[in-house]
Tab-separated table of C-alpha atoms in Angstrom:
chain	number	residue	atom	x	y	z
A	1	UNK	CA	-20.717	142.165	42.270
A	2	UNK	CA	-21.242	138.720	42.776
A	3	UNK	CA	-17.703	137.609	43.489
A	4	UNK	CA	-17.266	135.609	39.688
A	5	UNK	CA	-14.144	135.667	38.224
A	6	UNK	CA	-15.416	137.451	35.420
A	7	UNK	CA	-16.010	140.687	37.317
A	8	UNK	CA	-12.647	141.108	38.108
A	9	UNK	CA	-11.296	140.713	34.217
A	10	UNK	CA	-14.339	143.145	33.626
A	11	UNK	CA	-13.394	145.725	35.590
A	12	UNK	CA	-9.496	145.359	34.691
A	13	UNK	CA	-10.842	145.658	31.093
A	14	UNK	CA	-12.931	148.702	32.244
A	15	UNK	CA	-9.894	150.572	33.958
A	16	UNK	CA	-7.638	149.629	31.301
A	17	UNK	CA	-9.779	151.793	28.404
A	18	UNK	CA	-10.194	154.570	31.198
A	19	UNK	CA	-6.582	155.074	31.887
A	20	UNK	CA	-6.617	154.485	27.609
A	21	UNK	CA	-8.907	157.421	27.448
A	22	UNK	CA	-6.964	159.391	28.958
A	23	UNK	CA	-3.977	159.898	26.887
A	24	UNK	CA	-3.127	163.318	25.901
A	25	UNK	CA	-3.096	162.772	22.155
A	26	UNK	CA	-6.372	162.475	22.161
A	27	UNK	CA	-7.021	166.194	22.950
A	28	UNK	CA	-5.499	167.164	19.302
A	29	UNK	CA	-8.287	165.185	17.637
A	30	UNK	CA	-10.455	167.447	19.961
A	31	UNK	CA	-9.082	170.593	19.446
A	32	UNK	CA	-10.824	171.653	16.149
A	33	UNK	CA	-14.047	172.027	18.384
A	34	UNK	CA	-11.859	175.325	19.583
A	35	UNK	CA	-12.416	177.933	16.420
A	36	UNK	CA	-15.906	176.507	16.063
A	37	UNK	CA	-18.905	178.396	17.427
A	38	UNK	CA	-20.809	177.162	20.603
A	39	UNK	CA	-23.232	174.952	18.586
A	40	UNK	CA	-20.824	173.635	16.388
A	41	UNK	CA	-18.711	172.507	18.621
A	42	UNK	CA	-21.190	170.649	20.625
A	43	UNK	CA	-22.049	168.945	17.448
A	44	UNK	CA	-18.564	167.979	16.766
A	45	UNK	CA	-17.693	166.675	20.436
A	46	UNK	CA	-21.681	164.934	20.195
A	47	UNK	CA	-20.268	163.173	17.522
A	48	UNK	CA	-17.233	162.327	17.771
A	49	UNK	CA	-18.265	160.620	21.194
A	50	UNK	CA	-21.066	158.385	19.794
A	51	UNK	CA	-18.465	157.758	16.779
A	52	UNK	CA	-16.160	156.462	18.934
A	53	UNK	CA	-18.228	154.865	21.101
A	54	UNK	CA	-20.122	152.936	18.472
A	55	UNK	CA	-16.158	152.096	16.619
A	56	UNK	CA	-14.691	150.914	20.062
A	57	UNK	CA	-18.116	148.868	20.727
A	58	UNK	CA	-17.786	146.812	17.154
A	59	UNK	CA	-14.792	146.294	17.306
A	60	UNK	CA	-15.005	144.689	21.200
A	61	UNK	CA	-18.009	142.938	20.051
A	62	UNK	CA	-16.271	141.556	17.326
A	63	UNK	CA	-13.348	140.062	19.222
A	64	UNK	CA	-15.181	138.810	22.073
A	65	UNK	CA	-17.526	137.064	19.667
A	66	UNK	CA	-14.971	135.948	17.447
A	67	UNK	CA	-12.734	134.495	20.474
A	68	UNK	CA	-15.461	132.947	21.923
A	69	UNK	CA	-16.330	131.317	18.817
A	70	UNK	CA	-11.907	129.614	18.703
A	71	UNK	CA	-12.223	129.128	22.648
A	72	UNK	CA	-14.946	126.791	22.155
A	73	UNK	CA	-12.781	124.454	19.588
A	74	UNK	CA	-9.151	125.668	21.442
A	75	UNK	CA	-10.009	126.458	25.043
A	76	UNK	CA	-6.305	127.709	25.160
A	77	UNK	CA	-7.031	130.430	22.412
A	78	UNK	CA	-8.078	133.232	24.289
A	79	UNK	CA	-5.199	132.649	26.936
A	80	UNK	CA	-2.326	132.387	24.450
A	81	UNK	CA	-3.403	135.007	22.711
A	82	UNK	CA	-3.390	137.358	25.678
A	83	UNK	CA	0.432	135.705	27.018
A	84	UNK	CA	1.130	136.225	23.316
A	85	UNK	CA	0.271	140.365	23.043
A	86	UNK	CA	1.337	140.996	26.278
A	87	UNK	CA	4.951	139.627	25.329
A	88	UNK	CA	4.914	141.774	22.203
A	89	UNK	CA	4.190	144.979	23.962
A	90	UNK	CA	6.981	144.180	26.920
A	91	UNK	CA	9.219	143.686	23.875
A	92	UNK	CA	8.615	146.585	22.326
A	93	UNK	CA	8.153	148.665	25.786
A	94	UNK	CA	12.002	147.556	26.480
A	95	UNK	CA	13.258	148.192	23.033
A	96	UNK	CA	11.791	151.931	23.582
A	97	UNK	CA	13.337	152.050	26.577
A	98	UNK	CA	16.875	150.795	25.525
A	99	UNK	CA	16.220	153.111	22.203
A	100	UNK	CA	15.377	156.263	24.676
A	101	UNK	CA	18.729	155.386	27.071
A	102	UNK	CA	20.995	154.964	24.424
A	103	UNK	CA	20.168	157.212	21.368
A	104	UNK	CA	19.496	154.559	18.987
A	105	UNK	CA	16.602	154.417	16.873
A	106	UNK	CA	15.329	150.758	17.391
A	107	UNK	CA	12.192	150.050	15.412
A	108	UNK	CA	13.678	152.391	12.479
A	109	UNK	CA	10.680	155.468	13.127
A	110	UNK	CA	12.991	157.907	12.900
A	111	UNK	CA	13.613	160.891	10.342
């Protein structure tokens, strides 16, 4: 590492789709590769990693180019918009959590 700033956001970012990764929904998407034969299934799990790989690579290229593109009009931009989706998630986070402790069904998901 050289010690930039940038290294450190890079490997937060890194981390961040690792622990992402590893979410246990994911498996169900997975789980078809189970009733299909050795070769099959190879195929499937083949593809479905260089699918994702190439859908989660677009779509970071696309906002980091994009971003950069505002930032260099609104050097705020990329900073507010970060302050901005972190506050939505902490909203919602807390409304799950008062949601889950009392009973009630918050964002109106339920059957």
């Amino acid at each position: 590492m050289t010690g930039d700033a940038n290294d450190g956001f890079a490997v937060g970012t890194y981390v961040t789709g690792v622990i992402h990764g590893l979410q246990p929904d994911a498996l169900l998407v997975l789980l078809p590769a189970l009733a299909l034969p050795s070769n099959a299934a190879a195929a499937y799990l083949a593809t479905f990693l260089v699918g994702t790989v190439v859908a989660m690579a677009s779509y970071t290229f696309f906002i980091g180019v994009s971003s950069s593109a505002i930032s260099r009009h609104n050097p705020n931009f990329v900073k507010r918009i970060s302050q901005g989706s972190a506050l939505i998630a902490v909203l919602v986070g807390i409304s799950l959590l008062i949601g889950a402790a009392t009973g009630i069904d918050i964002l109106g998901g339920g059957h």
